[in-house]
Coordinates of N, CA and C and ligand atoms in Angstrom, one line a residue:
M1 N 17.1 -12.7 0.1 CA 15.6 -12.7 0.0 C 15.2 -12.1 -1.3
Q2 N 14.0 -12.5 -1.8 CA 13.4 -11.8 -2.9 C 12.0 -11.6 -2.7
I3 N 11.5 -10.5 -3.3 CA 10.1 -10.1 -3.2 C 9.5 -9.9 -4.5
N4 N 8.3 -10.6 -4.7 CA 7.6 -10.4 -5.9 C 6.8 -9.1 -5.7
V5 N 7.0 -8.2 -6.6 CA 6.3 -6.9 -6.6 C 5.7 -6.5 -7.9
N6 N 5.0 -5.5 -8.0 CA 4.5 -4.9 -9.2 C 4.5 -3.4 -9.1
A7 N 5.1 -2.7 -10.1 CA 5.3 -1.3 -9.9 C 4.0 -0.5 -9.8
A8 N 2.9 -1.1 -10.1 CA 1.6 -0.4 -10.0 C 0.9 -0.7 -8.6
S9 N 1.4 -1.7 -7.9 CA 0.6 -2.1 -6.7 C 1.0 -1.3 -5.5
P10 N 0.0 -0.7 -4.9 CA 0.2 0.1 -3.7 C 0.6 -0.8 -2.5
F11 N 0.2 -2.1 -2.5 CA 0.6 -3.0 -1.4 C 2.0 -3.4 -1.5
A12 N 2.5 -3.6 -2.7 CA 3.9 -3.9 -3.0 C 4.7 -2.6 -2.6
R13 N 4.1 -1.5 -2.9 CA 4.9 -0.2 -2.6 C 5.1 -0.1 -1.1
K14 N 4.1 -0.5 -0.3 CA 4.4 -0.4 1.2 C 5.6 -1.2 1.5
V15 N 5.7 -2.4 1.0 CA 6.9 -3.2 1.3 C 8.2 -2.6 0.8
R16 N 8.1 -2.1 -0.5 CA 9.3 -1.5 -1.1 C 9.8 -0.3 -0.3
I17 N 8.8 0.5 0.2 CA 9.2 1.6 1.1 C 9.9 1.1 2.4
V18 N 9.3 0.1 3.0 CA 9.8 -0.4 4.2 C 11.2 -1.0 4.0
V19 N 11.4 -1.7 2.9 CA 12.8 -2.2 2.5 C 13.8 -1.0 2.6
R20 N 13.4 0.1 2.0 CA 14.4 1.2 1.9 C 14.5 1.9 3.3
E21 N 13.4 2.2 4.0 CA 13.4 2.9 5.3 C 14.1 2.0 6.3
A22 N 14.1 0.7 6.2 CA 14.7 -0.2 7.1 C 16.2 -0.4 6.8
G23 N 16.6 0.1 5.7 CA 18.1 0.0 5.3 C 18.4 -1.4 4.8
L24 N 17.4 -2.1 4.2 CA 17.6 -3.5 3.8 C 17.7 -3.6 2.2
A25 N 17.9 -2.5 1.5 CA 17.8 -2.6 0.0 C 18.9 -3.6 -0.5
D26 N 20.0 -3.7 0.1 CA 21.1 -4.6 -0.4 C 20.8 -6.0 -0.1
Q27 N 19.8 -6.3 0.7 CA 19.5 -7.7 1.1 C 18.3 -8.3 0.4
V28 N 17.5 -7.4 -0.3 CA 16.3 -7.8 -0.9 C 16.3 -7.6 -2.4
R29 N 16.0 -8.6 -3.2 CA 15.9 -8.4 -4.6 C 14.4 -8.3 -5.0
E30 N 14.1 -7.3 -5.7 CA 12.7 -7.1 -6.1 C 12.5 -7.7 -7.5
I31 N 11.5 -8.6 -7.6 CA 11.2 -9.2 -8.9 C 9.9 -8.7 -9.4
E32 N 9.9 -8.0 -10.5 CA 8.7 -7.4 -11.1 C 7.8 -8.6 -11.6
T33 N 6.6 -8.6 -11.1 CA 5.7 -9.8 -11.3 C 4.3 -9.4 -11.9
A34 N 3.9 -10.0 -13.0 CA 2.6 -9.6 -13.5 C 1.5 -10.3 -12.7
V35 N 0.5 -9.6 -12.3 CA -0.6 -10.2 -11.6 C -1.9 -9.6 -12.2
S36 N -3.0 -10.5 -12.2 CA -4.3 -10.1 -12.6 C -5.3 -11.0 -11.9
P37 N -6.4 -10.4 -11.5 CA -7.4 -11.3 -10.8 C -8.0 -12.3 -11.7
V38 N -7.9 -12.1 -13.0 CA -8.5 -13.1 -14.0 C -7.5 -13.9 -14.8
A39 N -6.2 -13.6 -14.5 CA -5.2 -14.4 -15.2 C -4.1 -14.7 -14.2
P40 N -4.3 -15.7 -13.3 CA -3.4 -16.0 -12.2 C -2.0 -16.3 -12.8
N41 N -0.9 -16.0 -12.0 CA 0.4 -16.2 -12.4 C 0.9 -17.6 -11.7
A42 N 1.1 -18.6 -12.6 CA 1.4 -19.9 -12.1 C 2.6 -20.0 -11.2
D43 N 3.6 -19.2 -11.6 CA 4.9 -19.3 -10.8 C 4.7 -18.8 -9.4
L44 N 3.9 -17.6 -9.3 CA 3.7 -17.1 -8.0 C 2.8 -18.0 -7.2
A45 N 1.9 -18.7 -7.8 CA 1.0 -19.6 -7.1 C 1.8 -20.7 -6.3
G46 N 3.0 -21.0 -6.8 CA 3.8 -22.0 -6.1 C 4.2 -21.5 -4.8
A47 N 4.4 -20.2 -4.6 CA 4.8 -19.7 -3.3 C 3.7 -19.2 -2.5
N48 N 2.6 -18.7 -3.1 CA 1.5 -18.0 -2.4 C 0.2 -18.5 -3.0
P49 N -0.5 -19.4 -2.3 CA -1.8 -19.9 -2.9 C -2.8 -18.8 -3.3
L50 N -2.6 -17.6 -2.7 CA -3.5 -16.5 -3.0 C -3.1 -15.8 -4.2
V51 N -1.9 -16.2 -4.7 CA -1.4 -15.6 -6.0 C -1.4 -14.1 -5.9
K52 N -0.9 -13.5 -4.9 CA -0.9 -12.1 -4.7 C 0.5 -11.6 -4.5
I53 N 0.6 -10.3 -4.9 CA 1.9 -9.6 -4.5 C 1.5 -8.6 -3.5
P54 N 2.4 -8.3 -2.6 CA 3.8 -8.8 -2.5 C 3.8 -10.1 -1.8
T55 N 4.8 -11.0 -2.3 CA 5.1 -12.2 -1.6 C 6.6 -12.2 -1.4
L56 N 7.0 -12.5 -0.2 CA 8.5 -12.5 0.2 C 9.0 -13.9 0.2
L57 N 10.0 -14.2 -0.6 CA 10.6 -15.6 -0.5 C 11.9 -15.5 0.3
L58 N 12.0 -16.3 1.4 CA 13.2 -16.3 2.2 C 14.2 -17.1 1.5
D59 N 15.5 -17.0 2.0 CA 16.6 -17.8 1.4 C 16.4 -19.3 1.6
D60 N 15.7 -19.7 2.6 CA 15.4 -21.1 2.8 C 14.2 -21.7 2.1
G61 N 13.6 -20.8 1.2 CA 12.6 -21.3 0.4 C 11.2 -21.0 0.9
R62 N 11.1 -20.6 2.2 CA 9.8 -20.3 2.8 C 9.3 -19.0 2.2
A63 N 7.9 -18.9 2.2 CA 7.3 -17.7 1.7 C 6.5 -17.0 2.8
L64 N 6.6 -15.7 2.8 CA 5.7 -14.9 3.8 C 4.8 -13.9 3.0
Y65 N 3.6 -13.8 3.4 CA 2.7 -12.8 2.8 C 1.7 -12.6 3.9
D66 N 0.9 -11.5 3.9 CA 0.7 -10.5 2.9 C 1.6 -9.2 3.3
S67 N 1.2 -8.1 2.8 CA 2.1 -6.9 3.0 C 2.3 -6.6 4.5
R68 N 1.3 -6.8 5.3 CA 1.4 -6.5 6.8 C 2.5 -7.4 7.4
V69 N 2.4 -8.7 7.1 CA 3.3 -9.6 7.7 C 4.7 -9.3 7.2
I70 N 4.9 -9.1 5.9 CA 6.2 -8.8 5.3 C 6.8 -7.6 5.9
C71 N 6.0 -6.5 6.0 CA 6.5 -5.2 6.5 C 7.0 -5.4 7.9
E72 N 6.3 -6.2 8.8 CA 6.7 -6.3 10.2 C 7.9 -7.2 10.3
Y73 N 7.9 -8.3 9.4 CA 9.1 -9.2 9.4 C 10.3 -8.4 9.1
L74 N 10.3 -7.6 8.0 CA 11.5 -6.8 7.6 C 11.9 -5.9 8.7
D75 N 10.9 -5.2 9.3 CA 11.2 -4.3 10.4 C 11.9 -5.0 11.6
S76 N 11.5 -6.3 11.8 CA 12.1 -7.0 12.9 C 13.6 -7.3 12.6
L77 N 13.9 -7.5 11.3 CA 15.3 -7.7 10.9 C 16.1 -6.4 11.1
A78 N 15.5 -5.3 11.1 CA 16.2 -4.0 11.1 C 16.1 -3.3 12.5
G79 N 15.6 -4.1 13.5 CA 15.7 -3.5 14.8 C 14.4 -2.7 15.2
H80 N 13.3 -3.0 14.6 CA 12.0 -2.5 15.0 C 12.0 -0.9 15.0
R81 N 12.2 -0.4 13.8 CA 12.2 1.1 13.7 C 10.8 1.6 13.3
L82 N 10.1 0.8 12.6 CA 8.9 1.3 11.9 C 7.6 0.9 12.5
F83 N 7.6 -0.1 13.4 CA 6.5 -0.6 14.2 C 6.8 -0.4 15.7
P84 N 6.0 0.4 16.3 CA 6.1 0.5 17.8 C 5.9 -0.9 18.4
Q85 N 6.6 -1.2 19.4 CA 6.6 -2.6 19.9 C 5.6 -2.8 21.0
S86 N 5.1 -1.8 21.7 CA 4.2 -2.0 22.8 C 3.3 -0.8 23.0
G87 N 2.3 -1.0 23.9 CA 1.5 0.1 24.4 C 0.6 0.6 23.3
M88 N -0.1 1.7 23.6 CA -1.1 2.3 22.7 C -0.5 2.7 21.4
A89 N 0.8 3.1 21.4 CA 1.4 3.6 20.2 C 1.4 2.4 19.2
R90 N 1.6 1.2 19.6 CA 1.5 0.0 18.7 C 0.1 -0.1 18.1
W91 N -0.9 -0.1 19.0 CA -2.3 -0.4 18.5 C -2.7 0.8 17.5
Q92 N -2.3 2.0 17.8 CA -2.7 3.1 17.0 C -2.0 3.0 15.6
S93 N -0.7 2.6 15.7 CA 0.0 2.4 14.4 C -0.6 1.3 13.6
L94 N -0.9 0.2 14.2 CA -1.5 -0.9 13.5 C -2.9 -0.6 12.9
C95 N -3.6 0.2 13.7 CA -4.9 0.6 13.2 C -4.8 1.6 12.0
M96 N -3.8 2.5 12.1 CA -3.6 3.4 10.9 C -3.2 2.5 9.7
Q97 N -2.4 1.5 9.9 CA -2.0 0.6 8.8 C -3.3 0.0 8.2
S98 N -4.2 -0.5 9.1 CA -5.4 -1.2 8.7 C -6.3 -0.2 7.9
L99 N -6.4 1.0 8.4 CA -7.2 2.1 7.8 C -6.7 2.3 6.3
C100 N -5.4 2.4 6.2 CA -4.8 2.7 4.9 C -5.0 1.4 4.0
D101 N -4.8 0.3 4.5 CA -5.0 -1.0 3.7 C -6.5 -1.0 3.2
G102 N -7.4 -0.6 4.1 CA -8.8 -0.7 3.8 C -9.1 0.3 2.6
I103 N -8.5 1.5 2.7 CA -8.7 2.5 1.6 C -8.2 1.9 0.3
L104 N -7.0 1.3 0.5 CA -6.4 0.7 -0.8 C -7.2 -0.4 -1.3
D105 N -7.8 -1.3 -0.4 CA -8.6 -2.4 -0.9 C -9.8 -1.8 -1.7
A106 N -10.4 -0.7 -1.2 CA -11.5 -0.1 -1.9 C -11.1 0.5 -3.3
A107 N -9.9 1.1 -3.3 CA -9.4 1.7 -4.5 C -9.0 0.7 -5.5
V108 N -8.3 -0.4 -5.1 CA -7.9 -1.4 -6.0 C -9.1 -2.2 -6.6
L109 N -10.1 -2.5 -5.7 CA -11.3 -3.1 -6.2 C -12.0 -2.3 -7.2
T110 N -12.1 -1.0 -6.9 CA -12.7 -0.1 -7.9 C -11.9 0.0 -9.2
R111 N -10.6 0.0 -9.1 CA -9.8 -0.1 -10.3 C -10.1 -1.3 -11.2
Y112 N -10.2 -2.5 -10.5 CA -10.5 -3.7 -11.2 C -11.9 -3.6 -11.8
E113 N -12.8 -3.1 -11.1 CA -14.2 -3.0 -11.6 C -14.3 -2.1 -12.9
L114 N -13.5 -1.0 -12.8 CA -13.6 -0.1 -14.0 C -12.7 -0.4 -15.1
A115 N -11.6 -1.1 -14.8 CA -10.6 -1.4 -15.9 C -10.7 -2.8 -16.4
I116 N -11.2 -3.8 -15.6 CA -11.2 -5.2 -16.1 C -12.6 -5.8 -16.3
R117 N -13.5 -5.4 -15.4 CA -14.8 -6.0 -15.5 C -15.5 -5.5 -16.8
P118 N -16.1 -6.4 -17.6 CA -16.8 -6.0 -18.8 C -17.8 -4.9 -18.5
Q119 N -17.9 -3.9 -19.4 CA -18.7 -2.7 -19.1 C -20.1 -3.1 -18.8
A120 N -20.7 -4.1 -19.5 CA -22.1 -4.5 -19.3 C -22.3 -5.0 -17.9
L121 N -21.3 -5.5 -17.2 CA -21.5 -6.1 -15.9 C -21.1 -5.2 -14.7
R122 N -20.8 -3.9 -15.1 CA -20.4 -3.0 -14.0 C -21.6 -2.6 -13.2
W123 N -21.3 -2.3 -11.9 CA -22.4 -2.0 -10.9 C -22.1 -0.7 -10.2
Q124 N -22.8 0.3 -10.6 CA -22.4 1.7 -10.2 C -22.6 1.8 -8.7
D125 N -23.7 1.2 -8.1 CA -23.9 1.3 -6.6 C -22.7 0.8 -5.9
W126 N -22.2 -0.3 -6.4 CA -21.0 -0.9 -5.7 C -19.8 0.0 -5.8
V127 N -19.6 0.6 -7.0 CA -18.5 1.6 -7.1 C -18.7 2.7 -6.2
D128 N -19.9 3.2 -6.1 CA -20.2 4.3 -5.1 C -19.9 3.9 -3.7
G129 N -20.2 2.7 -3.3 CA -20.0 2.2 -2.0 C -18.5 2.2 -1.7
Q130 N -17.7 1.8 -2.7 CA -16.2 1.8 -2.5 C -15.7 3.2 -2.4
R131 N -16.3 4.1 -3.2 CA -15.8 5.5 -3.1 C -16.1 6.1 -1.8
A132 N -17.3 5.7 -1.2 CA -17.6 6.3 0.2 C -16.6 5.8 1.2
K133 N -16.1 4.6 1.0 CA -15.0 4.1 2.0 C -13.7 4.9 1.8
I134 N -13.4 5.2 0.5 CA -12.2 6.0 0.2 C -12.4 7.4 0.8
N135 N -13.5 8.0 0.6 CA -13.8 9.4 1.1 C -13.7 9.4 2.7
G136 N -14.4 8.4 3.3 CA -14.4 8.4 4.8 C -13.0 8.2 5.3
G137 N -12.2 7.3 4.6 CA -10.8 7.0 5.1 C -10.0 8.3 4.9
L138 N -10.1 9.0 3.8 CA -9.3 10.3 3.7 C -9.7 11.3 4.7
A139 N -11.0 11.4 5.0 CA -11.4 12.4 6.1 C -10.8 12.0 7.4
T140 N -10.7 10.7 7.7 CA -10.1 10.3 9.0 C -8.6 10.6 9.0
L141 N -7.9 10.3 7.9 CA -6.5 10.6 7.8 C -6.2 12.1 7.9
E142 N -7.1 12.9 7.3 CA -6.9 14.4 7.4 C -7.0 14.8 8.9
K143 N -7.9 14.3 9.6 CA -8.0 14.6 11.0 C -6.8 14.1 11.8
A144 N -6.3 13.0 11.4 CA -5.2 12.3 12.2 C -3.8 13.0 11.9
E145 N -3.7 13.7 10.8 CA -2.4 14.2 10.3 C -1.6 15.0 11.4
P146 N -2.2 15.9 12.2 CA -1.4 16.6 13.2 C -0.6 15.6 14.1
N147 N -1.1 14.4 14.3 CA -0.5 13.4 15.2 C 0.7 12.6 14.5
F148 N 0.8 12.8 13.2 CA 1.9 12.1 12.5 C 3.2 12.6 13.1
G149 N 3.3 13.9 13.4 CA 4.4 14.4 14.2 C 5.8 14.2 13.6
G150 N 5.9 14.2 12.3 CA 7.2 14.0 11.7 C 7.6 12.5 11.6
N151 N 6.8 11.6 12.2 CA 7.1 10.2 12.2 C 6.9 9.6 10.8
F152 N 7.6 8.6 10.4 CA 7.4 7.9 9.1 C 7.5 6.4 9.4
G153 N 6.5 6.0 10.2 CA 6.4 4.6 10.5 C 5.4 3.9 9.6
I154 N 5.0 2.7 10.0 CA 4.1 1.9 9.1 C 2.8 2.6 8.8
G155 N 2.2 3.3 9.8 CA 0.9 4.0 9.5 C 1.1 5.1 8.4
E156 N 2.2 5.8 8.6 CA 2.4 6.9 7.6 C 2.9 6.4 6.3
I157 N 3.6 5.3 6.3 CA 4.0 4.7 5.0 C 2.7 4.2 4.3
G158 N 1.7 3.7 5.0 CA 0.5 3.3 4.4 C -0.2 4.5 3.8
A159 N -0.2 5.6 4.5 CA -0.9 6.9 4.1 C -0.2 7.4 2.8
A160 N 1.1 7.3 2.7 CA 1.8 7.8 1.5 C 1.4 6.9 0.3
C161 N 1.2 5.6 0.6 CA 0.8 4.7 -0.5 C -0.6 4.9 -1.0
V162 N -1.5 5.3 0.0 CA -2.9 5.6 -0.4 C -2.9 6.8 -1.3
L163 N -2.2 7.9 -0.9 CA -2.3 9.2 -1.6 C -1.6 9.0 -3.0
G164 N -0.5 8.3 -3.0 CA 0.2 8.0 -4.3 C -0.6 7.2 -5.3
Y165 N -1.4 6.2 -4.7 CA -2.2 5.4 -5.6 C -3.4 6.2 -6.1
L166 N -4.0 7.0 -5.3 CA -5.1 7.8 -5.8 C -4.6 8.8 -6.9
D167 N -3.5 9.4 -6.7 CA -2.9 10.2 -7.8 C -2.7 9.4 -9.1
F168 N -2.3 8.2 -8.9 CA -1.9 7.4 -10.0 C -3.1 6.9 -10.8
R169 N -4.1 6.3 -10.1 CA -5.2 5.7 -10.8 C -6.5 6.5 -10.7
F170 N -6.6 7.5 -9.8 CA -7.9 8.2 -9.6 C -7.6 9.7 -9.5
P171 N -6.9 10.3 -10.5 CA -6.7 11.8 -10.4 C -8.0 12.6 -10.3
D172 N -9.1 12.0 -10.8 CA -10.4 12.7 -10.7 C -10.9 12.9 -9.3
I173 N -10.3 12.2 -8.3 CA -10.8 12.4 -6.9 C -10.3 13.7 -6.4
E174 N -9.2 14.2 -6.9 CA -8.7 15.6 -6.5 C -8.7 15.8 -5.0
W175 N -8.1 14.8 -4.2 CA -8.2 14.8 -2.8 C -7.5 16.1 -2.2
R176 N -6.6 16.7 -2.9 CA -5.9 17.8 -2.3 C -6.8 19.0 -2.1
A177 N -7.8 19.1 -2.9 CA -8.7 20.3 -2.8 C -9.5 20.3 -1.4
T178 N -9.7 19.1 -0.9 CA -10.5 19.1 0.4 C -9.7 18.6 1.6
H179 N -8.4 18.3 1.4 CA -7.6 17.7 2.5 C -6.3 18.5 2.6
P180 N -6.3 19.8 3.1 CA -5.1 20.6 3.0 C -4.0 20.1 3.9
R181 N -4.3 19.4 5.0 CA -3.2 18.9 5.8 C -2.5 17.7 5.1
L182 N -3.3 16.9 4.5 CA -2.7 15.7 3.8 C -1.9 16.2 2.6
K183 N -2.4 17.3 2.0 CA -1.7 17.9 0.8 C -0.3 18.3 1.2
A184 N -0.2 19.1 2.3 CA 1.1 19.6 2.7 C 2.0 18.4 3.2
W185 N 1.4 17.5 4.0 CA 2.2 16.4 4.5 C 2.8 15.5 3.3
F186 N 1.9 15.3 2.3 CA 2.4 14.4 1.2 C 3.5 15.1 0.4
A187 N 3.4 16.4 0.3 CA 4.4 17.1 -0.5 C 5.7 16.9 0.2
T188 N 5.7 17.0 1.6 CA 7.0 16.8 2.3 C 7.5 15.4 2.2
V189 N 6.7 14.4 2.5 CA 7.2 13.0 2.5 C 7.6 12.5 1.1
S190 N 7.0 13.2 0.1 CA 7.3 12.7 -1.3 C 8.7 13.0 -1.7
T191 N 9.4 13.8 -0.9 CA 10.8 14.1 -1.2 C 11.8 13.0 -0.6
R192 N 11.2 12.1 0.2 CA 12.1 11.0 0.8 C 12.5 10.1 -0.4
D193 N 13.7 9.6 -0.3 CA 14.2 8.7 -1.3 C 13.3 7.5 -1.5
S194 N 12.9 6.9 -0.3 CA 12.1 5.7 -0.4 C 10.7 5.9 -1.1
V195 N 10.2 7.1 -1.0 CA 8.9 7.4 -1.7 C 9.2 7.7 -3.1
R196 N 10.2 8.5 -3.4 CA 10.5 8.9 -4.8 C 10.8 7.6 -5.6
E197 N 11.6 6.8 -5.1 CA 12.1 5.6 -5.8 C 11.0 4.6 -6.1
T198 N 9.9 4.7 -5.4 CA 8.8 3.7 -5.5 C 7.6 4.2 -6.1
A199 N 7.7 5.4 -6.7 CA 6.5 6.0 -7.3 C 5.8 5.0 -8.3
P200 N 4.5 4.9 -8.2 CA 3.8 3.9 -9.1 C 4.0 4.1 -10.6
R201 N 4.1 3.0 -11.3 CA 4.2 3.0 -12.7 C 3.3 1.9 -13.3
A202 N 2.8 2.2 -14.5 CA 2.0 1.2 -15.2 C 2.9 0.1 -15.7
Ligands
BEZ1 C1 -3.0 -1.5 -10.6 O1 -2.6 -1.6 -11.8 O2 -3.7 -0.5 -10.2 C2 -2.7 -2.6 -9.7 C3 -1.7 -3.6 -10.0 C4 -1.4 -4.6 -9.1 C5 -2.0 -4.6 -7.9 C6 -3.0 -3.6 -7.5 C7 -3.3 -2.6 -8.4

């Protein structure tokens, strides 16, 4: 199998952490892939009409996307260690994944707005609206942290990708100052090989 990834993408990082936590690193080749919302990658478009990373290419030529589908597919190959399979634990875990993906959507859209959109076209109210989603999401994660309970499943993997991406692209948010539980939790999980090896890079 091969996965199109990008070292800066937090959604690709989710998948890269799952590859490692699921013990599949020797079965998956990671292909660094350039992506931009304004300069689509023609090669990637052949596999994924949304031209997004991560995209997983199976050995039979079929493609799977997006990060949620790929993460759960990989976990199914590894015996369902990262996604609870039934009951409320499953819905809570999927909801935490959705919360983290939503925070990341807001952060990545803000990044595009500030780094790619021509300055004259930028819309501060829209940026403020995305920031409110990030802040609300962080507050919810801070309250949820006591329930993480040492688990590092798909919800917690999403949370690690959120905090890592904010450090990488938005150090000005200084989330540690107002989220002491997340600060302590992230310091601990950042020592895991899967998290260290996938730290975001430009
Ligand atoms: C970034 O450079 O922040 C980025 C790159 C790819 C996907 C998402 C974000």
